[in-house]
Every structure is written in C-alpha cells, then in structure tokens.
C-alpha cells in the first residue's frame, strides 16, 4: 500500500528516486510523484497513472535538479487517483513536502483545526493534513516540527519529510507502517522496503514504531519521539539485485513460478536433519504436547494455505485447527488460552489485518508463531516466534512462490506436531518427509511439461465465468486456483466444495460453462467425479487436474486433463497448485492483462 523512498547524497536525486519507485511500484500504482529540494525551494512533479507517466513528465528525472528528494507511488485510500491527490503533498506555503504510506485516521478533525486557523487545502487526502500540520509546528527546526506533529496523528504512517529551509535533511518517522534507512558511499536513503535501495546498498537499519530518523549526506541519526538520540544496529541484507530483477523473463509472476522448486528447497532444508523435522527452536516439544487448539489467521492466498494446513495438521496430528480470515479474527471472540497456538501467515509481514489478528491473539494470552517471507517485517517482529519462508523477494502482486513455501512450512508443522503428540506411525512420518524432500524435483517436472497447460489456457481464455470444484484438500486448493485466475485475468470464477454445488450454485451451469475439477485426492476422487458428471449432464465442459495414477479414471469423465506426479496425499496441493498458477498466468497473458500489476490491487495491504 504505497511505496516511499528518499535520497540525499552527491548524485542527482530524481533519477535515483524514480529507480527506487520502479522497484516499489508493486506496493501501489495509481499515481507517483517526487519532490526535490534544489537548495533554494522544493519542486514537485507528480502524475496520475503508472510511474512511466511520471518518468516521461520529468524526463527521467533530468527535469528536476537537486541532490535531495523524496518519492511516492500510491495505492489510493483517501481521494480517487488524480494529480491533485498524488503525493508528495506540500504545505500551503510550499515549505514542507511529505510522502506517506498508511492512513491518518483522525485527519478530519486535524483538518478542521487547520482550516479554522486559515489553512487552505488542495487535495482530498489525509496526507496533506500531515504536511500542513508539520508546517504549522515548524519553528526553524524540521526535526522538532515532525516530532511535535506526529504526536497528534492517529492511525498508521511511514512519513518522509523535506523542508525548503533545511536543504540537507530528510526526516523519516513511522508508526504501524514499514520504514527502513540505508547507507551508501554516494549518499543515504529511507524507503518502505529494501527493494527500493538494493541496487545501491545492502546495508540497512529497520526503524521501530515512533522512532525518528534524520537522514543526511554524511550520516543517519535516530531519535525517540521526545528527541533523545538513540543508537541503532546496521544489518546486511542477504539477497542481491538479481533476486529483485526480472532476469530476462517477461513477467515477475512467471519468474517467480519458475523459482518455486528452489524456494521450497531453501525453506525446508534448515528444519530437517537426520531424517527428522526439528522445529524445537520455535515450538517447544512439551508446549506442543499440551496444545488444545491451533488457530491460523491470514488473508487471501495466505489464508488458503491455512485451509490446506487445517486438513493436514488435523489429519496427521489430531489437534483441532481453526482457520480464520485475519480481518475477522479480532471480531469473532476467539476462544483462546495459553495452550492455544495462533499461527499468522503472511508473505509481506505487513498485512494490517494479519498484524492486528496477531496483536489480538497476544492480548488474549495465546502463543504466536508467524510464517513470514520478509525479514524484519512488522508481523515477524511482533510474533513470539517466526519461521521465515525463503522465497526471496516476491514482486508480482499475485503470490506464487511465497504460497508454495508457506505450504511447505505448514507440512513441517504438521509432521512435527504429529510426532510431538505421538499421533503418527514412524513409517508414515518417513514416507511424508521423503516425499516432501522430493517436492522440488516433482515441481520441476510440472514446470517442464507446461506446454499442455498453455494450450488449455489458449482454448479457454475467452471464458467469462468458470468454476473450480474439489473435495477436502482439493477444495482448499481450488480456492487458490480461483483467486489466482480472478486477480490477474479478471475472469469471474468461484471455488466450490464439489458436493456443495448441487445445493444452489449448479443453477449457474449452462452449456459450455468451464468447470475445473481438482481431483487429485485419491480417497475422494470418485465422489468428485460424480459431481463432475452432474455438471457435464447440464452442459458443462470439464477440465480435470489429477495425478499420473488417477489419470485414466479422471480422464474417462473429463473433457481434458492436466496431470501431476504422484505423491503423498498431504503434498498433493504443493504440486497441483503449479498447473493452477500457470493456467491463470497464460489466460491473463492471452487476454492482454497487466499480469504483475492487476487493477485495483497492491502487493502489501497495510490498511484494515
Ligand atoms: C494473492 O495473490 C494476493 N496478492 C493476496 O491475496 C495476498 O495473499 C494477501 O493480501 C495476503 O498478503 P500477505 O501474505 O502479504 O499477508
């Protein structure tokens, strides 16, 4: 939700900011803008639409001279996308310019106070209120003005602030929104995340809530809200620029689909030794034995991982699992005690709904475990324990490799919990673990055989409505298949538990309706096929997704078929998700959609 970046150093700022914004565009792409201090005054260039419009308007940054500036890419909340509502926002007198990620919840009352004191506003945004408020408190020292103003802000914010009268200084401050600062030989930075600066430096510091950073050419200083100076650690980021680049692929999504075998291998390896899963560093064995319940709270695809995890953990460990949408968790009065584990799953580690669910779980006295991809993110920092997925930076808005790595972690948790609770025979445990280790190789096989999936996508890309059906884990996976297709191809689709379709929704099935039957789960395949026959009898065209060994049985009912290698049932979704991702990708490609940046979406959803 919005990306912010700032630079001060020996080089011209605008091109550096535009490059940083290009790497942050996945956070929002309704409009973009930069504010450059030319040593005398602040010049703002901003434009509605994609960053390319701003690049053209500013001549790649050449039109905006100056070595200090801030930039923003927006996902609109307050006020529709427009030039006026684009950031940076400037105080009425042009002295203060700010960029903002988050929502200032009390902006209306602050605005009223400022209007009553004669301030005039140009936009509908909450951010302009913060710019005017900082200017209102400005008395010759920008650090003091920011510290004074933010005490009045409620909500979430990461702010970058420049002041015309102090041409060597950027002030950054955050509360419930991510902010880092970074150091290089040619100057220093602040940004929403490491991605924005990775081509310049790997040395960063993560800010905590309410801390203030003063970024100058010659160094960065940190302060408490009441301006006591504090020391903070520098960290070295452990991935490089190629992880954030397309590396010749047309789309990040495709690159990230292809990276899944390695990502899964990297994620599981640290937790497996001597033929056992060892999560004791994050989950104490005695604690696990006493668990009365596990909650999983997450959003979107991460929630879908939770739905599969519920089936697998309950099946293997016989511990009850409830999966709750993170946005509902706080409001569902969850029954939680010290023997309840709340697992929050999040790629970004910044999803506001998930972060709030985790806070609520802690408030209620549960232990919290986060499964997170981004190190140093808010959810990772506020959880009792963290398991990091090692997917590397995921840039396409539609998640693929993060989903697969999260799923693999939940299989580790299922196995470990089952062993701690003495609920699984050794032979079964060994079989699953050995199959888990072979998932990367089997994924490679599916990726190599993708021509059939591409062909089927070409056959069906003109459909406007379709259904995914499945039972048990196949149903849980259908939820993800449907979301993937919807979000990047804009085709309406629904995922249904196969047995549920006949209770109403089957009335939507007419001649040539495409129904994708995920039928990989051997125990229930006959049942799913009966449901496939029901829709066929009403004219539907059925595509099946199944395993090599079920191919004949499923193929006898369906009109066309995609197969995946055989594996243990617990791991079927880890393989079957690949054809679903590829199908969505190719359909979106044939429809000419903007695959990496689908309309209305942003990668990191930091508002509730
Ligand atoms: C998936 O493709 C989506 N982009 C979305 O549903 C995402 O999974 C959801 O917003 C949760 O994000 P998180 O994993 O970063 O918390």
Coordinates of C-alpha atoms and ligand atoms in Angstrom, one line a residue:
X1 CA 0.0 0.0 0.0
X2 CA 2.0 2.9 -1.2
X3 CA 5.8 3.0 -1.5
X4 CA 8.0 5.8 -0.3
X5 CA 11.7 6.5 -0.9
X6 CA 14.1 9.3 -0.2
X7 CA 17.7 10.1 -1.1
X8 CA 20.3 12.7 -0.1
X9 CA 23.8 12.5 -1.4
X10 CA 26.3 13.5 -4.1
X11 CA 24.2 12.4 -7.1
X12 CA 21.2 13.9 -8.7
X13 CA 18.3 12.7 -6.6
X14 CA 15.4 12.4 -9.1
X15 CA 16.7 9.5 -11.3
X16 CA 17.6 7.6 -8.1
X17 CA 14.1 8.1 -6.7
X18 CA 12.5 7.1 -10.0
X19 CA 14.5 3.9 -10.0
X20 CA 13.5 3.2 -6.3
X21 CA 9.9 3.9 -7.1
X22 CA 10.1 1.4 -10.0
X23 CA 11.1 -1.3 -7.5
X24 CA 8.3 -0.2 -5.1
X25 CA 5.6 0.1 -7.7
X26 CA 4.2 -3.3 -6.7
X27 CA 3.0 -1.6 -3.5
X28 CA 0.6 0.6 -5.4
X29 CA 0.5 2.2 -8.9
X30 CA -2.4 4.6 -9.0
X31 CA -0.1 7.6 -9.3
X32 CA 3.5 8.6 -8.5
X33 CA 5.5 11.8 -7.6
X34 CA 8.7 13.2 -6.5
X35 CA 9.7 16.4 -4.5
X36 CA 13.3 17.7 -5.0
X37 CA 14.9 20.3 -2.9
X38 CA 17.1 22.3 -5.3
X39 CA 18.9 24.1 -2.5
X40 CA 16.5 27.0 -2.6
X41 CA 13.0 25.6 -2.9
X42 CA 11.1 22.4 -3.3
X43 CA 10.0 21.4 -6.8
X44 CA 7.3 18.8 -7.1
X45 CA 6.5 16.7 -10.2
X46 CA 3.6 14.2 -9.9
X47 CA 1.2 12.4 -12.2
X48 CA -1.8 10.2 -12.1
X49 CA -1.2 6.7 -13.5
X50 CA 1.8 4.4 -13.7
X51 CA 5.3 5.5 -12.9
X52 CA 6.0 5.6 -16.7
X53 CA 3.9 8.8 -16.9
X54 CA 5.9 10.5 -14.2
X55 CA 9.2 9.4 -15.8
X56 CA 8.0 11.0 -19.1
X57 CA 6.8 14.1 -17.4
X58 CA 10.1 14.6 -15.5
X59 CA 12.3 13.5 -18.5
X60 CA 13.6 10.5 -16.5
X61 CA 14.3 12.9 -13.6
X62 CA 16.5 15.2 -15.6
X63 CA 14.0 18.0 -15.4
X64 CA 14.2 18.0 -11.6
X65 CA 17.7 19.2 -10.5
X66 CA 18.9 18.7 -6.9
X67 CA 20.6 16.1 -4.8
X68 CA 18.0 15.6 -2.1
X69 CA 14.4 14.4 -2.5
X70 CA 11.5 12.1 -1.7
X71 CA 9.3 10.0 -3.9
X72 CA 6.0 8.1 -3.7
X73 CA 3.9 5.5 -5.5
X74 CA 0.3 5.4 -4.5
X75 CA -2.5 3.0 -3.8
X76 CA -5.4 5.3 -3.3
X77 CA -7.3 5.4 0.0
X78 CA -8.4 9.0 0.7
X79 CA -9.4 10.6 -2.6
X80 CA -9.5 9.0 -6.0
X81 CA -6.4 8.7 -8.1
X82 CA -5.7 12.2 -9.6
X83 CA -2.8 14.6 -10.0
X84 CA -4.1 16.6 -7.0
X85 CA -4.3 13.6 -4.7
X86 CA -0.9 12.3 -5.8
X87 CA 2.0 12.5 -3.3
X88 CA 4.2 14.3 -2.4
X89 CA 1.9 16.8 -0.6
X90 CA 3.1 20.2 0.2
X91 CA 2.2 22.7 2.9
X92 CA 0.3 25.7 1.6
X93 CA 3.4 27.9 1.7
X94 CA 5.5 25.3 -0.2
X95 CA 7.9 25.0 2.7
X96 CA 7.2 21.4 3.7
X97 CA 6.8 18.4 1.4
X98 CA 5.9 14.9 2.6
X99 CA 5.3 11.4 1.3
X100 CA 3.2 9.0 3.3
X101 CA 2.3 5.3 3.5
X102 CA -0.6 4.5 5.7
X103 CA -3.8 6.1 6.9
X104 CA -4.2 9.0 9.3
X105 CA -7.5 8.2 10.9
X106 CA -8.1 11.5 12.7
X107 CA -7.3 13.6 9.6
X108 CA -10.8 15.1 9.5
X109 CA -10.6 16.7 13.0
X110 CA -7.0 17.9 12.3
X111 CA -8.1 19.4 9.0
X112 CA -10.9 21.2 10.7
X113 CA -8.5 22.7 13.2
X114 CA -6.1 23.8 10.5
X115 CA -8.9 25.2 8.3
X116 CA -10.1 27.2 11.3
X117 CA -6.7 28.7 11.5
X118 CA -6.9 29.7 7.9
X119 CA -5.1 26.9 6.1
X120 CA -6.3 26.1 2.6
X121 CA -6.2 22.6 1.2
X122 CA -5.8 21.4 -2.4
X123 CA -6.4 17.7 -2.1
X124 CA -8.8 15.2 -0.5
X125 CA -6.0 13.3 1.1
X126 CA -5.2 12.6 4.8
X127 CA -1.6 13.2 3.9
X128 CA -1.9 16.8 3.0
X129 CA -3.2 17.3 6.6
X130 CA 0.1 15.9 7.9
X131 CA 2.1 18.2 5.7
X132 CA 0.2 21.3 6.9
X133 CA 0.4 20.2 10.5
X134 CA 4.2 19.8 10.3
X135 CA 4.4 23.2 8.8
X136 CA 2.1 24.6 11.5
X137 CA 4.5 23.4 14.1
X138 CA 7.6 24.5 12.2
X139 CA 9.7 26.9 14.1
X140 CA 13.1 26.8 12.3
X141 CA 13.8 23.1 13.1
X142 CA 12.2 20.3 10.9
X143 CA 13.1 17.5 13.3
X144 CA 11.2 19.3 16.2
X145 CA 8.3 20.1 13.9
X146 CA 7.9 16.4 12.8
X147 CA 8.2 15.1 16.4
X148 CA 5.6 17.6 17.6
X149 CA 3.2 16.9 14.7
X150 CA 3.3 13.1 14.8
X151 CA 2.2 13.1 18.4
X152 CA -1.2 14.3 17.1
X153 CA -1.5 11.7 14.4
X154 CA -3.7 8.6 14.9
X155 CA -3.6 5.6 12.6
X156 CA -0.7 4.3 10.6
X157 CA 2.1 6.1 8.9
X158 CA 5.5 6.0 7.5
X159 CA 6.5 9.6 6.5
X160 CA 9.4 11.1 4.6
X161 CA 9.6 14.9 5.1
X162 CA 11.8 17.6 3.4
X163 CA 11.8 21.3 4.3
X164 CA 12.9 24.0 1.9
X165 CA 14.7 25.8 4.7
X166 CA 16.8 22.8 5.6
X167 CA 18.2 21.6 2.2
X168 CA 20.4 18.9 3.7
X169 CA 17.9 17.0 5.8
X170 CA 15.2 14.3 5.3
X171 CA 13.2 13.3 8.3
X172 CA 11.6 9.8 8.4
X173 CA 9.2 8.5 11.1
X174 CA 6.9 5.5 11.3
X175 CA 4.0 4.0 13.3
X176 CA 2.4 0.7 12.2
X177 CA 3.9 1.0 8.6
X178 CA 7.3 -0.2 7.5
X179 CA 10.3 2.1 7.1
X180 CA 14.0 1.4 6.7
X181 CA 17.0 3.6 6.2
X182 CA 20.0 2.6 4.1
X183 CA 23.6 3.7 3.8
X184 CA 25.9 4.0 0.7
X185 CA 29.1 5.8 -0.3
X186 CA 27.2 8.2 -2.5
X187 CA 24.5 9.1 -0.1
X188 CA 21.8 7.8 2.3
X189 CA 18.2 6.7 1.9
X190 CA 14.9 5.9 3.5
X191 CA 12.4 3.6 2.0
X192 CA 9.3 1.4 2.6
X193 CA 11.5 -1.6 2.0
X194 CA 14.9 -2.8 1.0
X195 CA 13.8 -3.4 -2.6
X196 CA 14.0 0.4 -3.3
X197 CA 17.6 0.7 -2.5
X198 CA 19.1 -2.8 -3.3
X199 CA 20.9 -1.6 -6.4
X200 CA 22.8 0.9 -4.3
X201 CA 23.4 -0.8 -1.0
X202 CA 22.7 -3.8 1.2
X203 CA 23.4 -2.0 4.5
X204 CA 20.1 -1.0 6.2
X205 CA 18.6 -0.2 9.6
X206 CA 14.9 -1.1 10.4
X207 CA 13.0 1.5 12.2
X208 CA 10.7 0.7 15.1
X209 CA 7.4 2.4 15.7
X210 CA 7.6 6.0 16.8
X211 CA 11.4 6.3 16.1
X212 CA 12.5 9.2 14.0
X213 CA 15.4 9.1 11.6
X214 CA 17.3 12.2 10.4
X215 CA 18.9 11.3 7.0
X216 CA 21.7 13.5 5.8
X217 CA 24.6 13.1 3.3
X218 CA 27.1 12.4 6.0
X219 CA 25.1 10.0 8.2
X220 CA 21.8 9.0 9.7
X221 CA 20.8 9.8 13.3
X222 CA 17.9 8.2 15.3
X223 CA 15.7 9.7 17.9
X224 CA 12.9 8.8 20.3
X225 CA 9.6 10.6 19.9
X226 CA 10.9 13.1 22.5
X227 CA 14.1 13.6 20.6
X228 CA 16.6 11.7 22.8
X229 CA 19.2 10.4 20.4
X230 CA 19.5 6.6 20.2
X231 CA 21.9 4.1 18.5
X232 CA 20.6 1.5 16.1
X233 CA 22.2 -1.5 14.5
X234 CA 23.0 -1.8 10.8
X235 CA 22.1 -5.1 9.1
X236 CA 23.3 -6.5 5.8
X237 CA 20.6 -7.8 3.6
X238 CA 21.3 -11.4 2.4
X239 CA 20.0 -11.2 -1.2
X240 CA 21.2 -9.3 -4.2
X241 CA 19.8 -7.4 -7.1
X242 CA 19.1 -10.4 -9.3
X243 CA 16.5 -11.5 -6.8
X244 CA 14.6 -8.3 -7.4
X245 CA 15.1 -8.2 -11.2
X246 CA 13.1 -9.9 -14.0
X247 CA 16.3 -11.6 -15.3
X248 CA 15.0 -11.7 -18.9
X249 CA 11.6 -13.0 -18.1
X250 CA 8.6 -11.1 -19.4
X251 CA 6.8 -11.1 -16.1
X252 CA 7.8 -11.3 -12.5
X253 CA 5.0 -13.8 -11.9
X254 CA 6.4 -16.2 -14.5
X255 CA 9.9 -15.9 -13.0
X256 CA 8.5 -16.5 -9.5
X257 CA 6.5 -19.5 -10.7
X258 CA 9.8 -20.9 -12.1
X259 CA 11.7 -20.2 -8.8
X260 CA 9.4 -22.4 -6.7
X261 CA 11.5 -25.6 -6.6
X262 CA 14.5 -23.7 -5.3
X263 CA 12.4 -21.6 -2.9
X264 CA 10.7 -24.7 -1.4
X265 CA 14.1 -26.4 -1.0
X266 CA 15.7 -23.4 0.7
X267 CA 12.7 -23.1 3.0
X268 CA 12.5 -26.6 4.3
X269 CA 16.2 -27.6 4.5
X270 CA 17.1 -25.7 7.7
X271 CA 14.5 -27.6 9.6
X272 CA 15.3 -31.1 8.5
X273 CA 18.2 -33.1 9.9
X274 CA 18.8 -36.8 10.4
X275 CA 15.5 -37.7 8.8
X276 CA 13.5 -35.6 11.3
X277 CA 11.8 -32.3 11.3
X278 CA 13.1 -30.1 14.1
X279 CA 11.1 -27.0 14.9
X280 CA 12.2 -27.1 18.6
X281 CA 13.8 -23.7 18.2
X282 CA 10.4 -22.1 17.5
X283 CA 8.0 -24.7 19.1
X284 CA 8.9 -26.3 22.4
X285 CA 8.1 -30.0 22.3
X286 CA 6.4 -30.0 25.7
X287 CA 4.3 -27.0 24.8
X288 CA 3.2 -28.7 21.6
X289 CA 2.1 -31.8 23.5
X290 CA -0.2 -29.6 25.6
X291 CA -1.8 -27.8 22.7
X292 CA -5.6 -27.8 22.9
X293 CA -6.1 -25.9 19.6
X294 CA -4.3 -24.1 16.8
X295 CA -5.8 -21.0 15.1
X296 CA -4.5 -19.9 11.7
X297 CA -5.1 -16.3 10.8
X298 CA -4.2 -14.9 7.4
X299 CA -5.6 -13.2 4.3
X300 CA -6.0 -14.0 0.7
X301 CA -3.7 -16.7 -0.6
X302 CA -2.0 -17.0 2.8
X303 CA -5.4 -17.8 4.2
X304 CA -5.8 -20.5 1.5
X305 CA -2.5 -22.0 2.8
X306 CA -4.2 -22.1 6.2
X307 CA -7.2 -24.0 4.8
X308 CA -4.9 -26.8 3.5
X309 CA -2.9 -26.8 6.7
X310 CA -6.0 -27.4 8.7
X311 CA -6.8 -30.6 6.8
X312 CA -3.2 -31.7 7.1
X313 CA -2.5 -30.9 10.7
X314 CA -5.8 -32.4 11.9
X315 CA -5.2 -35.5 9.8
X316 CA -1.7 -36.1 11.0
X317 CA -1.5 -34.7 14.5
X318 CA -5.2 -34.9 15.6
X319 CA -5.0 -31.4 17.0
X320 CA -8.1 -29.2 16.3
X321 CA -7.3 -26.3 13.9
X322 CA -9.4 -23.3 13.1
X323 CA -8.7 -21.2 10.1
X324 CA -9.9 -17.6 10.4
X325 CA -9.7 -14.7 8.0
X326 CA -7.4 -12.3 9.8
X327 CA -9.8 -9.5 9.2
X328 CA -12.4 -11.4 11.2
X329 CA -10.3 -12.8 13.9
X330 CA -10.4 -9.8 16.2
X331 CA -14.2 -9.7 16.0
X332 CA -15.1 -13.4 16.3
X333 CA -14.4 -13.5 20.1
X334 CA -11.9 -16.4 19.7
X335 CA -11.7 -18.9 22.5
X336 CA -8.0 -18.8 23.2
X337 CA -5.8 -19.7 26.3
X338 CA -2.2 -20.3 27.0
X339 CA -2.4 -23.7 25.4
X340 CA -3.6 -22.3 22.1
X341 CA -1.2 -21.5 19.4
X342 CA -2.1 -18.8 16.9
X343 CA -0.2 -19.0 13.6
X344 CA -0.2 -16.0 11.4
X345 CA 0.8 -16.5 7.8
X346 CA 1.9 -13.6 5.7
X347 CA 4.2 -13.1 2.7
X348 CA 4.8 -9.4 3.3
X349 CA 4.7 -9.5 7.0
X350 CA 2.9 -6.1 6.8
X351 CA -0.7 -7.0 6.2
X352 CA -2.6 -4.9 8.6
X353 CA -5.4 -7.4 9.2
X354 CA -3.0 -10.1 10.0
X355 CA -0.9 -7.9 12.2
X356 CA -4.0 -6.9 14.2
X357 CA -5.1 -10.5 14.5
X358 CA -1.7 -11.4 15.9
X359 CA -1.8 -8.5 18.4
X360 CA -5.3 -9.7 19.5
X361 CA -4.0 -13.2 19.9
X362 CA -1.2 -12.0 22.1
X363 CA -3.6 -9.8 24.1
X364 CA -5.7 -12.9 24.8
X365 CA -2.7 -14.8 26.1
X366 CA -2.0 -17.2 23.2
X367 CA 1.4 -18.0 21.9
X368 CA 2.0 -16.7 18.4
X369 CA 4.0 -18.1 15.6
X370 CA 4.4 -16.2 12.4
X371 CA 5.2 -17.7 9.0
X372 CA 6.6 -14.7 7.1
X373 CA 8.7 -14.1 4.0
X374 CA 10.1 -10.6 4.7
X375 CA 12.7 -10.4 7.4
X376 CA 12.3 -7.5 9.8
X377 CA 8.7 -7.0 8.9
X378 CA 6.1 -5.9 11.5
X379 CA 4.4 -9.4 11.8
X380 CA 7.8 -11.1 12.1
X381 CA 8.9 -8.6 14.8
X382 CA 5.8 -8.8 16.9
X383 CA 5.4 -12.6 16.9
X384 CA 6.7 -14.7 19.7
X385 CA 8.4 -16.9 17.2
X386 CA 9.0 -16.8 13.5
X387 CA 9.6 -19.3 10.7
X388 CA 10.9 -17.5 7.6
X389 CA 9.9 -18.7 4.2
X390 CA 12.9 -18.4 2.0
X391 CA 11.1 -17.4 -1.2
X392 CA 13.2 -14.3 -1.7
X393 CA 11.6 -11.1 -2.8
X394 CA 8.2 -11.7 -4.4
X395 CA 7.3 -8.8 -6.7
X396 CA 4.3 -9.9 -8.8
X397 CA 1.1 -8.9 -6.9
X398 CA -0.2 -12.5 -7.4
X399 CA 1.7 -14.7 -5.0
X400 CA 3.1 -17.9 -6.2
X401 CA 6.5 -18.9 -4.6
X402 CA 5.5 -17.4 -1.3
X403 CA 2.3 -19.5 -1.3
X404 CA 4.4 -22.7 -2.0
X405 CA 6.9 -22.0 0.6
X406 CA 4.2 -21.3 3.2
X407 CA 2.5 -24.5 2.3
X408 CA 5.8 -26.4 2.8
X409 CA 6.3 -24.9 6.2
X410 CA 2.8 -26.0 7.2
X411 CA 3.7 -29.6 6.3
X412 CA 6.7 -29.3 8.5
X413 CA 4.5 -28.1 11.3
X414 CA 2.0 -30.9 10.7
X415 CA 4.8 -33.5 10.9
X416 CA 6.5 -32.0 13.9
X417 CA 3.2 -31.6 15.8
X418 CA 2.2 -35.2 14.9
X419 CA 5.5 -36.5 16.2
X420 CA 5.4 -34.5 19.4
X421 CA 1.8 -35.7 20.0
X422 CA 2.8 -39.3 19.2
X423 CA 0.0 -39.3 16.6
X424 CA 1.8 -40.7 13.6
X425 CA 3.4 -44.1 13.0
X426 CA 7.1 -43.9 12.0
X427 CA 6.6 -45.4 8.6
X428 CA 4.0 -42.8 7.7
X429 CA 6.2 -40.0 9.0
X430 CA 9.2 -41.2 7.0
X431 CA 7.1 -41.6 3.8
X432 CA 5.8 -38.0 4.1
X433 CA 9.2 -36.5 4.9
X434 CA 10.8 -38.3 2.0
X435 CA 8.0 -37.1 -0.3
X436 CA 8.4 -33.5 1.0
X437 CA 12.1 -33.6 0.1
X438 CA 11.2 -34.7 -3.4
X439 CA 8.6 -31.9 -4.0
X440 CA 11.2 -29.5 -5.6
X441 CA 12.1 -32.2 -8.2
X442 CA 8.5 -33.0 -9.0
X443 CA 7.7 -29.3 -9.3
X444 CA 10.4 -29.1 -11.9
X445 CA 8.8 -31.9 -13.9
X446 CA 5.4 -30.0 -13.9
X447 CA 7.2 -26.8 -15.0
X448 CA 8.9 -28.6 -17.8
X449 CA 5.6 -30.1 -19.0
X450 CA 3.8 -26.7 -19.1
X451 CA 3.0 -26.8 -22.9
X452 CA -0.3 -28.6 -22.3
X453 CA -1.4 -26.1 -19.7
X454 CA -0.5 -23.2 -22.0
X455 CA -2.5 -25.0 -24.8
X456 CA -5.6 -25.3 -22.5
X457 CA -5.3 -21.7 -21.4
X458 CA -5.4 -20.7 -25.1
X459 CA -8.6 -22.8 -25.5
X460 CA -10.4 -21.1 -22.6
X461 CA -9.1 -17.6 -22.3
X462 CA -12.3 -16.1 -23.6
X463 CA -14.5 -17.6 -20.9
X464 CA -16.0 -15.0 -18.6
X465 CA -17.3 -17.3 -15.8
X466 CA -16.0 -20.6 -14.5
X467 CA -16.0 -22.9 -11.5
X468 CA -13.3 -24.8 -9.6
X469 CA -14.5 -27.8 -7.7
X470 CA -12.8 -30.3 -5.4
X471 CA -13.1 -32.1 -2.1
X472 CA -11.0 -31.8 1.1
X473 CA -7.5 -30.6 0.2
X474 CA -8.6 -30.4 -3.5
X475 CA -11.3 -27.9 -2.4
X476 CA -8.8 -25.9 -0.3
X477 CA -6.6 -25.7 -3.3
X478 CA -9.4 -24.7 -5.6
X479 CA -9.8 -21.6 -3.5
X480 CA -6.3 -20.6 -4.6
X481 CA -6.8 -21.6 -8.2
X482 CA -9.9 -19.4 -8.4
X483 CA -8.3 -16.4 -6.7
X484 CA -5.2 -16.6 -8.9
X485 CA -7.4 -16.5 -12.0
X486 CA -9.6 -13.7 -10.8
X487 CA -6.9 -11.4 -9.7
X488 CA -4.8 -11.4 -12.8
X489 CA -7.2 -12.3 -15.7
X490 CA -10.4 -10.5 -14.4
X491 CA -12.4 -13.6 -15.2
X492 CA -15.2 -14.3 -12.7
X493 CA -14.7 -17.6 -11.0
X494 CA -15.9 -19.4 -7.9
X495 CA -14.4 -22.3 -6.0
X496 CA -16.8 -24.8 -4.6
X497 CA -16.6 -27.9 -2.4
X498 CA -17.7 -30.3 -5.1
X499 CA -20.5 -31.7 -3.1
X500 CA -21.9 -28.3 -2.4
X501 CA -22.5 -27.2 -6.0
X502 CA -25.9 -29.0 -6.2
X503 CA -27.2 -27.0 -3.2
X504 CA -27.8 -24.0 -5.4
X505 CA -24.9 -22.8 -7.5
X506 CA -25.3 -25.5 -10.1
X507 CA -28.2 -23.4 -11.4
X508 CA -25.5 -21.2 -13.0
X509 CA -24.0 -24.1 -15.0
X510 CA -25.2 -23.9 -18.6
X511 CA -23.9 -25.2 -22.0
X512 CA -20.1 -24.8 -22.2
X513 CA -19.6 -23.5 -18.7
X514 CA -16.0 -24.4 -17.9
X515 CA -15.6 -26.4 -14.6
X516 CA -12.1 -27.2 -13.4
X517 CA -12.3 -30.3 -11.3
X518 CA -9.3 -30.7 -9.0
X519 CA -9.4 -34.4 -8.5
X520 CA -6.0 -35.4 -7.1
X521 CA -7.1 -36.7 -3.7
X522 CA -7.4 -40.4 -4.3
X523 CA -9.7 -41.1 -1.3
X524 CA -12.4 -38.8 -2.7
X525 CA -11.8 -38.9 -6.4
X526 CA -14.9 -41.0 -7.1
X527 CA -17.1 -38.5 -5.3
X528 CA -15.6 -35.6 -7.1
X529 CA -16.1 -37.3 -10.4
X530 CA -19.8 -37.9 -9.6
X531 CA -20.1 -34.1 -9.2
X532 CA -18.2 -33.6 -12.4
X533 CA -20.7 -35.8 -14.2
X534 CA -23.6 -33.8 -12.7
X535 CA -22.2 -30.6 -14.2
X536 CA -21.5 -32.4 -17.5
X537 CA -25.1 -33.5 -17.6
X538 CA -26.0 -29.8 -17.6
X539 CA -23.7 -29.0 -20.5
X540 CA -20.5 -28.0 -18.7
X541 CA -17.1 -28.6 -20.2
X542 CA -14.9 -30.2 -17.5
X543 CA -11.1 -29.9 -17.2
X544 CA -9.6 -32.3 -14.7
X545 CA -6.4 -31.9 -12.6
X546 CA -5.2 -35.2 -11.3
X547 CA -2.2 -37.5 -10.6
X548 CA -0.5 -39.8 -13.0
X549 CA -2.0 -42.9 -11.4
X550 CA -5.6 -41.5 -11.4
X551 CA -5.3 -40.1 -15.0
X552 CA -7.3 -42.9 -16.6
X553 CA -10.1 -42.8 -14.1
X554 CA -10.4 -39.0 -14.2
X555 CA -9.8 -38.7 -17.9
X556 CA -12.7 -41.1 -18.6
X557 CA -15.1 -38.4 -17.2
X558 CA -13.4 -35.1 -18.0
X559 CA -13.1 -33.4 -21.4
X560 CA -9.4 -32.6 -20.9
X561 CA -6.8 -33.3 -18.3
X562 CA -3.7 -32.0 -16.6
X563 CA -1.6 -34.4 -14.6
X564 CA 0.9 -34.0 -11.8
X565 CA 3.3 -36.6 -10.4
X566 CA 2.1 -39.0 -7.7
X567 CA 3.0 -38.0 -4.2
X568 CA 1.7 -38.5 -0.6
X569 CA -1.8 -37.0 -0.2
X570 CA -0.6 -34.4 2.2
X571 CA 1.6 -32.9 -0.5
X572 CA -0.8 -33.0 -3.4
X573 CA -1.6 -29.3 -3.2
X574 CA 2.1 -28.5 -3.3
X575 CA 2.2 -29.9 -6.8
X576 CA -1.3 -29.3 -8.0
X577 CA -1.0 -25.5 -7.4
X578 CA 1.5 -25.2 -10.2
X579 CA -0.8 -26.0 -13.0
X580 CA -3.4 -23.7 -11.5
X581 CA -0.8 -20.8 -11.3
X582 CA 0.3 -21.5 -14.9
X583 CA -3.2 -21.7 -16.2
X584 CA -4.1 -18.3 -14.6
X585 CA -0.8 -16.8 -15.9
X586 CA -1.4 -18.0 -19.6
X587 CA -5.1 -17.0 -19.6
X588 CA -4.1 -13.5 -18.4
X589 CA -1.3 -13.4 -21.0
X590 CA -3.8 -14.2 -23.8
X591 CA -6.2 -11.7 -22.5
X592 CA -3.5 -9.0 -22.6
X593 CA -3.8 -8.2 -18.9
X594 CA -1.2 -6.4 -16.8
X595 CA -0.1 -9.6 -15.1
X596 CA 2.3 -8.2 -12.5
X597 CA 0.2 -5.2 -11.5
X598 CA -3.5 -6.2 -11.7
X599 CA -6.0 -3.3 -11.5
X600 CA -7.1 -2.0 -8.1
X601 CA -4.6 -4.2 -6.2
X602 CA -1.3 -3.7 -4.3
X603 CA 1.1 -6.3 -3.0
X604 CA 1.3 -5.2 0.6
X605 CA -2.1 -4.4 2.1
X606 CA -1.3 -2.2 5.1
X607 CA -4.8 -0.8 5.7
X608 CA -7.6 -2.7 7.5
Ligands
LIG1 C1 -2.5 -13.3 -3.5 O1 -2.2 -13.5 -4.8 C2 -2.8 -11.9 -3.2 N1 -2.0 -11.0 -3.7 C3 -3.3 -11.7 -1.7 O2 -4.5 -12.5 -1.6 C4 -2.3 -11.9 -0.6 O3 -2.1 -13.3 -0.4 C5 -3.0 -11.3 0.7 O4 -3.1 -9.9 0.5 C6 -2.1 -11.6 1.9 O5 -0.9 -11.0 1.8 P1 0.3 -11.4 2.8 O6 0.6 -12.8 2.6 O7 1.4 -10.5 2.4 O8 -0.2 -11.1 4.2

